Amino acid sequence: MARTTLVLHTRFPIGEVSPLIFGGFLEHLGRSIYTGVYDPDSAHADGDGLRQDVIEALRELEMTIVRYPGGNFVSGYHWRDGVGPKESRPTVRELAWQSIEPNTFGTDEFVKLCRQVGWQPMIAVNLGTGSPEEARDWVEYCNAPIGTRYADERATNGSAEPFGVPIWCLGNEMDGPWQLGHVPADQYAIRAQQAAKMMKDCDASIATVACGSSGSQMPTFLEWDRQVLEHLGDLADYVSLHRYVGNRDGNSADYLAISNSIDKQIEAVDACTRLVAEQRRASGRAWLCFDEWNVWYRARGQGGGRGTFAPPLLEERYNLEDALVVAMFLMSFIRHADCVKIANLAQLVNVIGPVMTRGDELFKQTIFHAFRMISRRKTGVSLRGAVLGPRYTSERYGEVACLDHAAMLDGDRAHVFAVNRSLDEDMRLSVELDRPIAKVVDAEILHAELRSENDFDAPDRVSPAPFDGWVVQGSAEAVLPPHSLTATTFALK
Ligand code: AHR
């Protein structure tokens, strides 16, 4: 059995891991909101129609921030349709996903949900078919003290206290021709600049996220980001990145090497933001906000709602290898703690989600467990690591070590995440730190057949188990099975 050594040094920090990289995303899309988090007809609904069984499951993910209401949806959304007495909210045709939108869930319901679960709300404004002024008005509705028009409207709707929404996205995927109101970079930059200025004039404490490229495959990748950042200057606190991946040709060795290209995407956008900051002689810079990421390749198809209410769209089912890839995204964000400050798993329920519902039933997908195993160990400083051990060359993503990892120093503790990407070989892993390891505080492992999934009838087929394989003698050594994720917290001497 090949031996791998992970060498870590507490004096080689990358940066404090931002808790906001453990975020999620809820869009008015398919059964994400309606029959997902909000279902007044469910036996699990509270007085506000929020499904308590779903909320309980989502709470376990320990997410910190949730983006809303889209996604592509937001580029046709007018927020005033979703506030006020429900009887007078309009039912509208939704064009991004070709569905019917009753608007019975809107801003107030979203903020209530965030408060129940303990999430910070993060709102994306409509810069597709909406105006910069409409975006400004939404900031007033959410964040201004009473005494002016929209703040008073919020009070009339039941919330005298401002919602205090801290982070606002300036539209969604505006570089994509599929986006309602898509325009070239220079035109988007003007719209976003106008909106950001008025939004910040209304509440100077908010932070804004400019739309970066919606993927590294886009023909305008980086050029779009450069133009937008240059024009927005200090009005952009963050720039967004999006990425959806999958095992389209059934090549698992290749798929599990995808972290190379996630790292590369982050490093390219980071370089672009640094370039613009240098050129502008700016003292600050835009941070990276990876506000949509996940595995998504099976349940594709845009606009498939056929004009119905809550159609079953994008209901991707996940297996173990997808869970390992979800862990790889999070490990990449941790390794890039010096520039990635926010990230949102897209999405939460039913729509490419870690939680699935059917009537009043619910189950947790494989990716739920990978996310939870890392997110419950979210505090600390990311550490640079050197990996000595076997490697392989993947077809698309180049050479990778069989071990993918991230590590964090949290006071007298260290969190170590390890994926053995080998499809058939155990890995003897030794973790060496400059400070001796005293003991294992807790450790868990996610391991099953590569293509196993959970389901309503087999909800725990893939679920984490306690891991007692570490032998600690200053360093720590364990045998990790092939295609597995291990998450460990060590106490240090
Ligand atoms: O998350 C699903 C969709 O993916 C979002 O609406 C859009 O922003 C992206 O293309």
Coordinates of C-alpha atoms and ligand atoms in Angstrom, one line a residue:
M1 CA 0.0 0.0 0.0
A2 CA 1.4 3.4 -1.0
R3 CA 2.2 5.8 1.7
T4 CA 1.2 9.5 1.7
T5 CA 2.5 12.1 4.1
L6 CA 0.7 15.4 4.6
V7 CA 3.2 17.9 6.1
L8 CA 1.7 20.9 7.9
H9 CA 3.3 23.8 9.7
T10 CA 1.3 26.1 12.0
R11 CA 3.6 29.0 11.0
F12 CA 2.5 28.7 7.4
P13 CA -1.0 30.2 7.5
I14 CA -2.9 31.0 4.3
G15 CA -5.6 33.1 6.1
E16 CA -8.5 33.0 8.5
V17 CA -11.3 30.8 6.9
S18 CA -14.3 33.0 6.4
P19 CA -17.4 31.4 8.0
L20 CA -19.3 32.8 5.0
I21 CA -17.9 30.2 2.7
F22 CA -20.4 27.9 4.3
G23 CA -23.4 29.5 2.6
G24 CA -26.4 28.3 0.6
F25 CA -28.7 29.5 -2.1
L26 CA -32.5 29.5 -2.4
E27 CA -34.1 30.4 -5.7
H28 CA -37.7 30.6 -6.8
L29 CA -37.1 27.6 -9.1
G30 CA -39.0 24.3 -9.3
R31 CA -39.8 22.9 -5.8
S32 CA -37.1 24.8 -4.0
I33 CA -39.3 27.3 -2.2
Y34 CA -42.8 25.9 -2.9
T35 CA -43.1 22.4 -1.4
G36 CA -39.5 22.7 -0.3
V37 CA -38.9 25.2 2.5
Y38 CA -42.4 26.7 2.2
D39 CA -45.5 24.5 2.1
P40 CA -48.5 25.7 4.2
D41 CA -50.3 22.4 3.3
S42 CA -47.6 20.2 4.8
A43 CA -48.2 18.6 8.2
H44 CA -44.7 19.9 9.1
A45 CA -45.6 23.6 8.4
D46 CA -45.6 26.1 11.2
G47 CA -48.1 29.1 11.3
D48 CA -46.0 30.8 8.6
G49 CA -46.0 27.9 6.2
L50 CA -42.3 27.1 6.8
R51 CA -41.6 23.4 6.8
Q52 CA -40.1 22.5 10.2
D53 CA -38.7 19.1 9.1
V54 CA -36.8 20.8 6.2
I55 CA -35.6 23.5 8.5
E56 CA -34.4 21.0 11.1
A57 CA -32.4 19.2 8.4
L58 CA -30.9 22.4 7.0
R59 CA -29.9 23.5 10.4
E60 CA -27.6 20.5 10.7
L61 CA -25.6 22.0 7.8
E62 CA -24.6 24.9 10.0
M63 CA -24.8 27.3 7.0
T64 CA -24.0 30.9 7.8
I65 CA -25.5 32.9 4.9
V66 CA -28.2 32.2 2.2
R67 CA -28.5 33.9 -1.1
Y68 CA -32.1 34.7 -2.5
P69 CA -34.2 34.9 -4.7
G70 CA -32.1 33.8 -7.7
G71 CA -30.4 32.9 -9.9
N72 CA -31.9 33.3 -13.3
F73 CA -35.3 33.9 -11.7
V74 CA -34.2 37.3 -10.2
S75 CA -33.7 38.9 -13.6
G76 CA -37.4 38.9 -14.2
Y77 CA -38.4 39.5 -10.5
H78 CA -40.0 42.6 -9.1
W79 CA -39.6 42.5 -5.4
R80 CA -42.8 44.5 -4.7
D81 CA -44.8 41.6 -6.1
G82 CA -43.6 39.6 -3.1
V83 CA -44.5 41.9 -0.2
G84 CA -47.8 43.0 1.4
P85 CA -51.0 41.0 2.1
K86 CA -50.7 37.7 0.3
E87 CA -54.2 38.0 -1.2
S88 CA -53.2 41.1 -3.1
R89 CA -49.9 39.7 -4.4
P90 CA -50.0 39.0 -8.1
T91 CA -49.6 35.6 -9.7
V92 CA -47.2 36.0 -12.6
R93 CA -45.7 34.2 -15.5
E94 CA -42.1 33.4 -14.6
L95 CA -39.9 33.4 -17.7
A96 CA -36.5 32.1 -16.7
W97 CA -37.9 28.7 -15.8
Q98 CA -41.2 29.0 -17.5
S99 CA -43.2 28.5 -14.4
I100 CA -46.1 30.1 -12.6
E101 CA -45.1 32.3 -9.6
P102 CA -47.8 33.1 -7.0
N103 CA -45.5 35.3 -4.9
T104 CA -46.8 33.9 -1.6
F105 CA -43.2 33.7 -0.5
G106 CA -41.3 36.9 -0.7
T107 CA -38.8 39.1 1.2
D108 CA -40.5 39.0 4.6
E109 CA -41.0 35.3 4.5
F110 CA -37.3 34.8 3.4
V111 CA -36.0 37.0 6.3
K112 CA -38.3 35.1 8.7
L113 CA -36.8 31.8 7.5
C114 CA -33.3 33.1 7.8
R115 CA -34.0 34.1 11.4
Q116 CA -35.5 30.7 12.3
V117 CA -32.4 28.8 10.9
G118 CA -29.8 31.4 11.9
W119 CA -28.7 32.4 8.4
Q120 CA -27.5 35.9 7.3
P121 CA -29.8 36.9 4.4
M122 CA -28.0 37.8 1.1
I123 CA -30.2 39.3 -1.6
A124 CA -29.6 39.5 -5.4
V125 CA -31.3 42.4 -7.1
N126 CA -32.8 42.4 -10.6
L127 CA -30.4 44.1 -13.0
G128 CA -31.8 42.2 -16.0
T129 CA -35.3 43.7 -16.4
G130 CA -35.3 45.8 -13.2
S131 CA -34.0 49.3 -12.7
P132 CA -31.1 50.5 -10.5
E133 CA -33.8 52.5 -8.6
E134 CA -35.9 49.5 -8.0
A135 CA -32.8 47.9 -6.5
R136 CA -32.2 50.9 -4.3
D137 CA -35.8 50.8 -3.1
W138 CA -35.4 47.2 -2.0
V139 CA -32.4 48.2 0.1
E140 CA -34.6 50.9 1.8
Y141 CA -37.4 48.3 2.3
C142 CA -35.0 46.0 4.0
N143 CA -32.5 48.1 5.8
A144 CA -33.8 51.7 6.5
P145 CA -35.3 52.8 9.8
I146 CA -39.0 53.7 9.6
G147 CA -39.9 57.2 8.5
T148 CA -39.7 56.9 4.7
R149 CA -41.9 55.2 2.1
Y150 CA -40.5 51.7 1.7
A151 CA -39.3 51.4 5.3
D152 CA -42.8 52.3 6.4
E153 CA -44.2 49.7 4.0
R154 CA -42.1 47.1 5.7
A155 CA -43.4 48.3 9.1
T156 CA -47.0 48.0 7.8
N157 CA -46.2 44.5 6.7
G158 CA -45.2 43.6 10.2
S159 CA -41.5 44.5 10.8
A160 CA -40.8 47.9 12.3
E161 CA -37.2 46.9 12.9
P162 CA -35.0 46.9 9.8
F163 CA -34.0 43.5 8.4
G164 CA -30.3 44.5 8.2
V165 CA -29.4 42.6 5.0
P166 CA -25.7 43.0 4.8
I167 CA -24.7 41.6 1.4
W168 CA -26.3 42.4 -2.0
C169 CA -25.6 40.9 -5.4
L170 CA -25.8 43.2 -8.4
G171 CA -27.8 40.9 -10.6
N172 CA -27.1 37.3 -11.7
E173 CA -25.0 35.8 -14.5
M174 CA -25.4 38.9 -16.6
D175 CA -22.7 37.6 -19.0
G176 CA -24.9 34.8 -20.1
P177 CA -27.1 35.1 -23.2
W178 CA -29.7 33.0 -21.3
Q179 CA -30.1 35.7 -18.8
L180 CA -33.2 38.0 -19.1
G181 CA -31.8 41.4 -19.9
H182 CA -28.3 40.1 -20.7
V183 CA -26.0 42.8 -22.1
P184 CA -22.3 43.1 -22.9
A185 CA -19.9 43.8 -20.1
D186 CA -19.6 47.6 -20.6
Q187 CA -23.4 48.0 -20.4
Y188 CA -23.8 45.8 -17.4
A189 CA -21.0 47.7 -15.7
I190 CA -22.9 50.9 -16.1
R191 CA -26.1 49.4 -14.8
A192 CA -24.3 47.9 -11.8
Q193 CA -22.4 51.1 -11.0
Q194 CA -25.6 53.1 -11.0
A195 CA -27.4 50.5 -8.8
A196 CA -24.5 50.1 -6.4
K197 CA -24.1 53.8 -5.9
M198 CA -27.7 54.3 -5.1
M199 CA -27.9 51.2 -2.9
K200 CA -24.9 52.3 -0.9
D201 CA -26.2 55.9 -0.7
C202 CA -29.3 54.4 0.9
D203 CA -27.3 52.2 3.3
A204 CA -23.6 52.8 3.5
S205 CA -23.0 49.6 5.5
I206 CA -23.9 47.1 2.8
A207 CA -21.4 45.2 0.7
T208 CA -22.0 44.5 -2.9
V209 CA -21.2 41.6 -5.2
A210 CA -20.6 42.4 -8.9
C211 CA -21.5 39.7 -11.4
G212 CA -18.3 38.1 -12.6
S213 CA -18.2 35.4 -15.3
S214 CA -20.8 32.7 -14.8
G215 CA -18.1 30.0 -15.5
S216 CA -14.6 29.6 -16.8
Q217 CA -16.0 28.1 -20.0
M218 CA -17.6 31.5 -21.0
P219 CA -16.0 33.1 -24.0
T220 CA -15.7 36.4 -22.1
F221 CA -14.2 34.8 -19.0
L222 CA -11.8 37.2 -17.2
E223 CA -12.3 40.0 -19.8
W224 CA -15.8 40.4 -18.5
D225 CA -14.6 40.4 -14.9
R226 CA -11.8 42.9 -15.7
Q227 CA -14.1 45.4 -17.4
V228 CA -16.8 45.2 -14.7
L229 CA -14.3 45.5 -11.8
E230 CA -12.5 48.4 -13.5
H231 CA -15.7 50.3 -14.0
L232 CA -17.2 49.6 -10.6
G233 CA -14.0 50.4 -8.6
D234 CA -14.7 50.6 -4.9
L235 CA -18.4 50.0 -5.5
A236 CA -17.7 46.3 -5.9
D237 CA -16.7 44.7 -2.6
Y238 CA -16.9 41.2 -4.1
V239 CA -16.9 39.6 -7.6
S240 CA -19.0 36.5 -8.1
L241 CA -17.8 33.1 -9.5
H242 CA -20.1 30.3 -10.5
R243 CA -19.3 26.7 -11.3
Y244 CA -21.3 23.5 -11.9
V245 CA -19.5 20.3 -12.6
G246 CA -20.3 16.6 -13.3
N247 CA -19.0 13.2 -14.4
R248 CA -20.5 13.5 -17.9
D249 CA -18.5 10.7 -19.6
G250 CA -18.5 8.3 -16.6
N251 CA -14.7 8.7 -16.0
S252 CA -14.4 8.8 -12.2
A253 CA -10.6 9.2 -12.1
D254 CA -11.0 12.3 -14.2
Y255 CA -14.0 13.6 -12.2
L256 CA -12.1 13.3 -8.9
A257 CA -9.3 15.3 -10.3
I258 CA -11.6 18.3 -10.9
S259 CA -10.2 20.2 -7.9
N260 CA -7.3 21.2 -10.1
S261 CA -9.6 23.2 -12.3
I262 CA -11.6 24.7 -9.3
D263 CA -8.2 25.9 -7.9
K264 CA -7.4 27.3 -11.3
Q265 CA -10.6 29.2 -11.7
I266 CA -10.2 30.8 -8.3
E267 CA -6.6 31.7 -8.9
A268 CA -7.4 33.2 -12.3
V269 CA -10.2 35.4 -10.9
D270 CA -8.0 36.3 -8.0
A271 CA -5.3 37.4 -10.4
C272 CA -7.8 39.5 -12.3
T273 CA -9.0 41.3 -9.2
R274 CA -5.4 41.9 -8.1
L275 CA -4.5 43.3 -11.5
V276 CA -7.5 45.7 -11.5
A277 CA -6.7 46.8 -8.0
E278 CA -3.1 47.5 -8.9
Q279 CA -4.0 49.3 -12.1
R280 CA -6.4 51.5 -10.1
R281 CA -3.7 52.1 -7.4
A282 CA -6.5 51.1 -5.0
S283 CA -5.8 50.4 -1.4
G284 CA -8.5 47.7 -1.2
R285 CA -9.6 45.0 -3.6
A286 CA -12.6 43.0 -4.5
W287 CA -12.9 39.6 -2.7
L288 CA -14.1 36.4 -4.3
C289 CA -17.7 35.4 -3.7
F290 CA -18.3 31.9 -5.1
D291 CA -22.1 32.4 -4.9
E292 CA -23.2 29.4 -7.0
W293 CA -21.4 26.0 -7.0
N294 CA -22.3 22.4 -7.0
V295 CA -22.4 19.2 -9.0
W296 CA -25.1 19.5 -11.7
Y297 CA -25.1 17.6 -14.9
R298 CA -27.9 15.1 -15.0
A299 CA -31.1 17.1 -14.5
R300 CA -30.3 19.8 -17.0
G301 CA -32.6 21.9 -19.1
Q302 CA -33.6 25.5 -18.7
G303 CA -37.2 26.7 -18.9
G304 CA -38.8 23.3 -18.5
G305 CA -41.6 24.4 -16.2
R306 CA -44.3 24.3 -18.9
G307 CA -46.1 27.1 -17.3
T308 CA -47.0 25.2 -14.1
F309 CA -46.6 26.0 -10.4
A310 CA -43.6 24.4 -8.6
P311 CA -42.7 22.0 -11.4
P312 CA -40.1 19.3 -10.6
L313 CA -37.0 21.0 -12.2
L314 CA -33.3 20.2 -11.7
E315 CA -34.0 17.4 -9.2
E316 CA -30.5 16.0 -9.4
R317 CA -29.8 12.8 -7.4
Y318 CA -26.3 12.5 -5.9
N319 CA -24.0 9.6 -5.3
L320 CA -20.9 9.2 -3.3
E321 CA -18.5 10.5 -5.9
D322 CA -20.5 13.7 -6.1
A323 CA -20.2 14.0 -2.4
L324 CA -16.4 13.8 -2.7
V325 CA -16.5 16.5 -5.3
V326 CA -18.6 18.7 -3.0
A327 CA -16.0 18.2 -0.3
M328 CA -13.3 19.2 -2.9
F329 CA -15.0 22.5 -3.6
L330 CA -15.1 23.3 0.1
M331 CA -11.4 22.2 0.5
S332 CA -10.4 24.4 -2.4
F333 CA -12.2 27.4 -0.7
I334 CA -10.4 26.7 2.5
R335 CA -7.0 26.5 0.7
H336 CA -7.8 29.9 -0.9
A337 CA -8.9 31.5 2.4
D338 CA -6.8 34.5 1.5
C339 CA -9.2 35.5 -1.3
V340 CA -12.5 33.4 -1.2
K341 CA -14.6 35.1 1.4
I342 CA -18.2 34.0 0.6
A343 CA -19.5 30.8 -1.1
N344 CA -23.0 29.5 -1.6
L345 CA -23.9 25.9 -2.3
A346 CA -26.5 25.9 -5.0
Q347 CA -29.1 25.1 -3.9
L348 CA -30.8 23.8 -0.7
V349 CA -33.9 21.8 -1.3
N350 CA -35.1 19.6 -4.2
V351 CA -33.4 21.8 -6.8
I352 CA -29.8 20.5 -7.0
G353 CA -30.2 20.2 -3.3
P354 CA -28.8 18.3 -0.3
V355 CA -32.3 17.8 0.9
M356 CA -35.2 16.2 -1.0
T357 CA -38.9 16.2 -0.2
R358 CA -41.8 14.1 -1.4
G359 CA -45.1 15.0 0.2
D360 CA -44.3 15.1 3.9
E361 CA -41.3 12.9 3.6
L362 CA -37.7 14.0 3.3
F363 CA -34.2 12.5 2.9
K364 CA -30.7 13.8 3.0
Q365 CA -28.6 13.3 -0.2
T366 CA -24.9 12.2 -0.1
I367 CA -23.7 15.8 -0.6
F368 CA -25.5 16.8 2.6
H369 CA -23.1 14.7 4.6
A370 CA -19.9 15.9 2.9
F371 CA -21.0 19.5 3.5
R372 CA -21.9 18.9 7.1
M373 CA -18.7 17.1 7.9
I374 CA -16.6 20.1 6.9
S375 CA -19.0 22.9 7.9
R376 CA -19.2 21.7 11.6
R377 CA -15.4 22.2 11.7
K378 CA -15.5 25.7 10.1
T379 CA -13.4 27.8 12.5
G380 CA -9.7 28.5 12.2
V381 CA -6.8 29.5 10.0
S382 CA -6.2 27.6 6.8
L383 CA -2.7 26.0 6.7
R384 CA -0.5 25.4 3.7
G385 CA 0.2 21.7 3.3
A386 CA 2.8 19.7 1.4
V387 CA 1.7 16.3 0.1
L388 CA 4.3 13.6 -0.5
G389 CA 2.9 10.5 -2.1
P390 CA 1.5 8.9 -5.2
R391 CA -0.1 10.9 -8.0
Y392 CA -1.9 10.2 -11.2
T393 CA -2.5 12.1 -14.4
S394 CA -6.1 12.7 -15.3
E395 CA -7.3 13.1 -18.9
R396 CA -8.8 16.6 -18.5
Y397 CA -7.4 18.2 -15.4
G398 CA -3.7 17.2 -15.4
E399 CA -1.7 15.6 -12.6
V400 CA -3.1 15.3 -9.1
A401 CA -2.0 13.8 -5.8
C402 CA -4.2 10.8 -4.8
L403 CA -4.8 12.8 -1.6
D404 CA -6.9 15.9 -1.8
H405 CA -6.8 17.8 1.5
A406 CA -7.4 21.0 3.5
A407 CA -6.3 21.8 7.0
M408 CA -7.1 24.4 9.6
L409 CA -5.5 25.5 12.9
D410 CA -8.1 26.4 15.5
G411 CA -6.3 27.4 18.7
D412 CA -5.0 24.1 20.2
R413 CA -6.8 22.1 17.6
A414 CA -6.3 21.2 14.0
H415 CA -9.0 20.2 11.6
V416 CA -7.8 17.9 8.7
F417 CA -10.0 17.0 5.7
A418 CA -8.8 14.2 3.5
V419 CA -10.2 12.6 0.3
N420 CA -8.5 9.5 -1.0
R421 CA -9.3 9.8 -4.7
S422 CA -7.9 6.4 -5.6
L423 CA -10.7 4.3 -7.0
D424 CA -9.3 1.0 -5.8
E425 CA -6.4 1.5 -3.4
D426 CA -6.2 2.1 0.4
M427 CA -4.0 5.0 1.4
R428 CA -1.7 4.9 4.4
L429 CA -1.8 8.6 5.4
S430 CA 0.5 10.2 7.9
V431 CA -0.2 13.7 9.1
E432 CA 2.8 15.5 10.4
L433 CA 2.6 18.9 12.1
D434 CA 5.4 21.1 13.8
R435 CA 3.4 20.8 17.0
P436 CA 2.9 17.2 18.3
I437 CA -0.6 15.8 18.0
A438 CA -2.0 14.8 21.4
K439 CA -5.1 12.9 20.4
V440 CA -8.1 12.7 18.2
V441 CA -11.0 14.8 19.4
D442 CA -13.4 13.3 16.8
A443 CA -13.2 11.9 13.4
E444 CA -15.7 10.7 10.9
I445 CA -15.6 9.0 7.5
L446 CA -17.9 9.0 4.4
H447 CA -17.4 5.9 2.4
A448 CA -19.6 3.6 0.3
E449 CA -19.8 2.2 -3.2
L450 CA -18.7 4.9 -5.6
R451 CA -22.1 5.3 -7.3
S452 CA -24.4 4.6 -4.3
E453 CA -27.1 7.1 -3.6
N454 CA -29.6 7.8 -0.8
D455 CA -33.3 7.7 -1.5
F456 CA -36.6 7.9 0.3
D457 CA -36.5 4.1 0.7
A458 CA -32.8 4.0 1.7
P459 CA -32.1 7.3 3.3
D460 CA -28.9 6.2 5.1
R461 CA -27.3 4.1 2.4
V462 CA -24.5 6.7 2.3
S463 CA -23.9 8.4 5.6
P464 CA -20.9 9.2 7.8
A465 CA -19.6 6.8 10.4
P466 CA -17.3 7.5 13.3
F467 CA -13.7 6.8 12.3
D468 CA -11.4 5.2 14.8
G469 CA -8.5 4.4 12.5
W470 CA -6.0 7.0 13.6
V471 CA -2.9 5.9 15.5
V472 CA -1.4 9.0 17.2
Q473 CA 2.2 9.2 18.3
G474 CA 3.2 12.8 17.8
S475 CA 2.1 12.5 14.2
A476 CA -1.1 10.7 13.2
E477 CA -1.4 7.7 10.9
A478 CA -4.4 5.9 9.4
V479 CA -5.4 3.8 6.5
L480 CA -8.0 5.5 4.4
P481 CA -10.2 3.4 2.1
P482 CA -10.4 4.3 -1.6
H483 CA -12.9 7.0 -2.7
S484 CA -13.5 8.2 0.9
L485 CA -13.7 11.5 2.8
T486 CA -12.4 11.7 6.3
A487 CA -12.9 14.7 8.6
T488 CA -10.8 14.8 11.8
T489 CA -10.3 17.2 14.6
F490 CA -7.0 16.7 16.5
A491 CA -5.9 18.2 19.8
L492 CA -2.4 19.5 19.7
K493 CA 0.2 19.5 22.6
Ligands
AHR1 O1 -28.8 27.2 -9.8 C1 -29.4 27.0 -11.0 C2 -29.1 28.1 -12.0 O2 -27.8 28.0 -12.4 C3 -29.2 29.6 -11.5 O3 -30.5 30.1 -11.6 C4 -28.3 30.3 -12.5 O4 -27.8 31.5 -11.9 C5 -27.3 29.3 -12.9 O5 -27.2 29.2 -14.2

